[in-house]
mmCIF file of C-alpha atoms in Angstrom:
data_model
loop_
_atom_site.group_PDB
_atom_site.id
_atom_site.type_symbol
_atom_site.label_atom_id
_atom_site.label_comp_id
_atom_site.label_asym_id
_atom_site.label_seq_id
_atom_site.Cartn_x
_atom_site.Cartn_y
_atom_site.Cartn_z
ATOM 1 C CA UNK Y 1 21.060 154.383 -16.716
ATOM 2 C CA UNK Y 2 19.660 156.346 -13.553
ATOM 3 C CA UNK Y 3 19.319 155.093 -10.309
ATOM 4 C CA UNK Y 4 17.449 156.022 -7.118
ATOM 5 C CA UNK Y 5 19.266 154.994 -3.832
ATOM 6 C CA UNK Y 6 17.623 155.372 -0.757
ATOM 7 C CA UNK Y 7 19.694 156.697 2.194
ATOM 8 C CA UNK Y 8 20.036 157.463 6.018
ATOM 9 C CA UNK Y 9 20.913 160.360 6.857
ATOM 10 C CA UNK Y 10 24.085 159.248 7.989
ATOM 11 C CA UNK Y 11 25.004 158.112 5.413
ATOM 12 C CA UNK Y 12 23.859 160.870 2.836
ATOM 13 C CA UNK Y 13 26.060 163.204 5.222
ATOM 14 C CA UNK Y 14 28.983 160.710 4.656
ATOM 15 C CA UNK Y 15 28.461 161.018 0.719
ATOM 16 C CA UNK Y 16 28.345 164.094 0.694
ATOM 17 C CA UNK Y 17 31.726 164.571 3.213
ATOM 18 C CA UNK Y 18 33.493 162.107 0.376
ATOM 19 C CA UNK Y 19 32.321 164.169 -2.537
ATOM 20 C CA UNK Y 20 33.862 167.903 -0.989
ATOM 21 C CA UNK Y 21 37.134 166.095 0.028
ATOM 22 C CA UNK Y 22 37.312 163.893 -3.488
ATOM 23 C CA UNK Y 23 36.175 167.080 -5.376
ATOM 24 C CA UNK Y 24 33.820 164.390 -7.100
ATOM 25 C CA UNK Y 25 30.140 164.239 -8.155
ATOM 26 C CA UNK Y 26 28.137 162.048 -6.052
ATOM 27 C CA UNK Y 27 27.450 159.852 -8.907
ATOM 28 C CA UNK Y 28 31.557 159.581 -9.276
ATOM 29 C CA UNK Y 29 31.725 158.816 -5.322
ATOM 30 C CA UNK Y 30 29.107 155.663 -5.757
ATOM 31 C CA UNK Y 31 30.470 154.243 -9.227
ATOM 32 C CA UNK Y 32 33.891 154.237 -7.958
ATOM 33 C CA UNK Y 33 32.838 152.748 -3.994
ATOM 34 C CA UNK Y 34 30.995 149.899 -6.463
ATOM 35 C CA UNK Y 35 33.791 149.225 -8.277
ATOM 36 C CA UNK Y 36 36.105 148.867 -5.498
ATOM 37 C CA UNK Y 37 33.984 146.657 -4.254
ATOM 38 C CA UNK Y 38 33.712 144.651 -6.579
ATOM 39 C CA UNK Y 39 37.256 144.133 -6.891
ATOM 40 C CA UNK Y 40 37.039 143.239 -3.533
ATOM 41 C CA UNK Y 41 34.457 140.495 -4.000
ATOM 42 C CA UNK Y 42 36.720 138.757 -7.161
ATOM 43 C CA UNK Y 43 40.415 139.032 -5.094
ATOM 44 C CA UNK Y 44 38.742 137.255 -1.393
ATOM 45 C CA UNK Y 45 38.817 133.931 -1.949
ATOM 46 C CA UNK Y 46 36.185 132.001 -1.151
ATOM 47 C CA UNK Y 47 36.039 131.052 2.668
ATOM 48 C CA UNK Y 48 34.711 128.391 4.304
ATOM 49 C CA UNK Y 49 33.421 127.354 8.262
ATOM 50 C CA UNK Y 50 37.284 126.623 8.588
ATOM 51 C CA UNK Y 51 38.500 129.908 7.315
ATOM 52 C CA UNK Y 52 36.307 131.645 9.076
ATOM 53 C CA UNK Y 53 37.842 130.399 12.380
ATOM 54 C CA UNK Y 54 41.383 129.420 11.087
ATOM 55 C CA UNK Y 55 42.752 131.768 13.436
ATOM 56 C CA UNK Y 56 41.223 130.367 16.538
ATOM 57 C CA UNK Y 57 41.472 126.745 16.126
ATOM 58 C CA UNK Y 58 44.736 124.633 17.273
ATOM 59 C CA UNK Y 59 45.430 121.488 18.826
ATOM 60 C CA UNK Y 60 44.876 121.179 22.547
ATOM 61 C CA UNK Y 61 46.935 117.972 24.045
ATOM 62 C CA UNK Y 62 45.705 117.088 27.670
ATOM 63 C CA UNK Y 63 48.011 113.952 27.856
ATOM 64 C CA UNK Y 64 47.193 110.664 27.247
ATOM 65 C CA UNK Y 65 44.139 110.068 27.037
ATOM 66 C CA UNK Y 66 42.044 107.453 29.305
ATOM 67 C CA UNK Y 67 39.027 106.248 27.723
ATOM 68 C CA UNK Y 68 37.631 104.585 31.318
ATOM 69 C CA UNK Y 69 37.077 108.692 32.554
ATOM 70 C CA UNK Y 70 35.406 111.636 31.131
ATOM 71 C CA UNK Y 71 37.514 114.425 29.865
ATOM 72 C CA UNK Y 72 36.186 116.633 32.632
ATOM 73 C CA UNK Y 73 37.725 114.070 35.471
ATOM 74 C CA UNK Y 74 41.200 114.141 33.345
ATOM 75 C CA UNK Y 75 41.069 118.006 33.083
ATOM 76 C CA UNK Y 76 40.110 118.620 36.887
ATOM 77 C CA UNK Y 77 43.375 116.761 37.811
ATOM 78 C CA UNK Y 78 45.420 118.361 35.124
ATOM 79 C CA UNK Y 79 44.328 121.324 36.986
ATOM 80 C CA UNK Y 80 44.628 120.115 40.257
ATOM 81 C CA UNK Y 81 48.436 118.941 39.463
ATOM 82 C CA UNK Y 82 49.084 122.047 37.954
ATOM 83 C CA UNK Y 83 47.965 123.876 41.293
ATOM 84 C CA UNK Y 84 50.063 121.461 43.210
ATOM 85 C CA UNK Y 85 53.307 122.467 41.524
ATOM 86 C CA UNK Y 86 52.399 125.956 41.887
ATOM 87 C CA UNK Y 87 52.916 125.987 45.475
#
């Protein structure tokens, strides 16, 4: 079946870089990029909101926690007693 792909430059200078160093046809260069990625899609598992940020999110313990103040009043004097012992 024949195809017509429509490139940038850029990137028809890249295909054509990979087919000199591969010593491949360009149609060789495209089937086998397509297949790897492919294989790509089927071995990444499926990922979610929390995999997407798996490796940012922790637990954060501020002490214990007083539900008569904000959090912002018991972080400014976590801060402020960190400061102290500082000095």
């Amino acid at each position: 079946m024949a195809l017509t792909v429509r490139m940038s430059p850029e990137t028809e200078r890249a295909l054509s870089r990979l087919t000199k160093r591969r010593k491949l046809s360009r149609s060789d260069v495209v089937r086998e990029a397509i297949a790897r990625y492919e294989e790509a899609q089927n071995e990444a598992p499926a990922e979610g909101p929390y995999d997407a940020w798996a490796d940012v999110l922790g637990i954060v313990n501020l002490g214990v926690r007083d539900t008569g103040r904000t959090t912002g009043d018991q972080f400014a004097d976590l801060v402020r007693a960190d400061t102290r012992r500082a000095r």
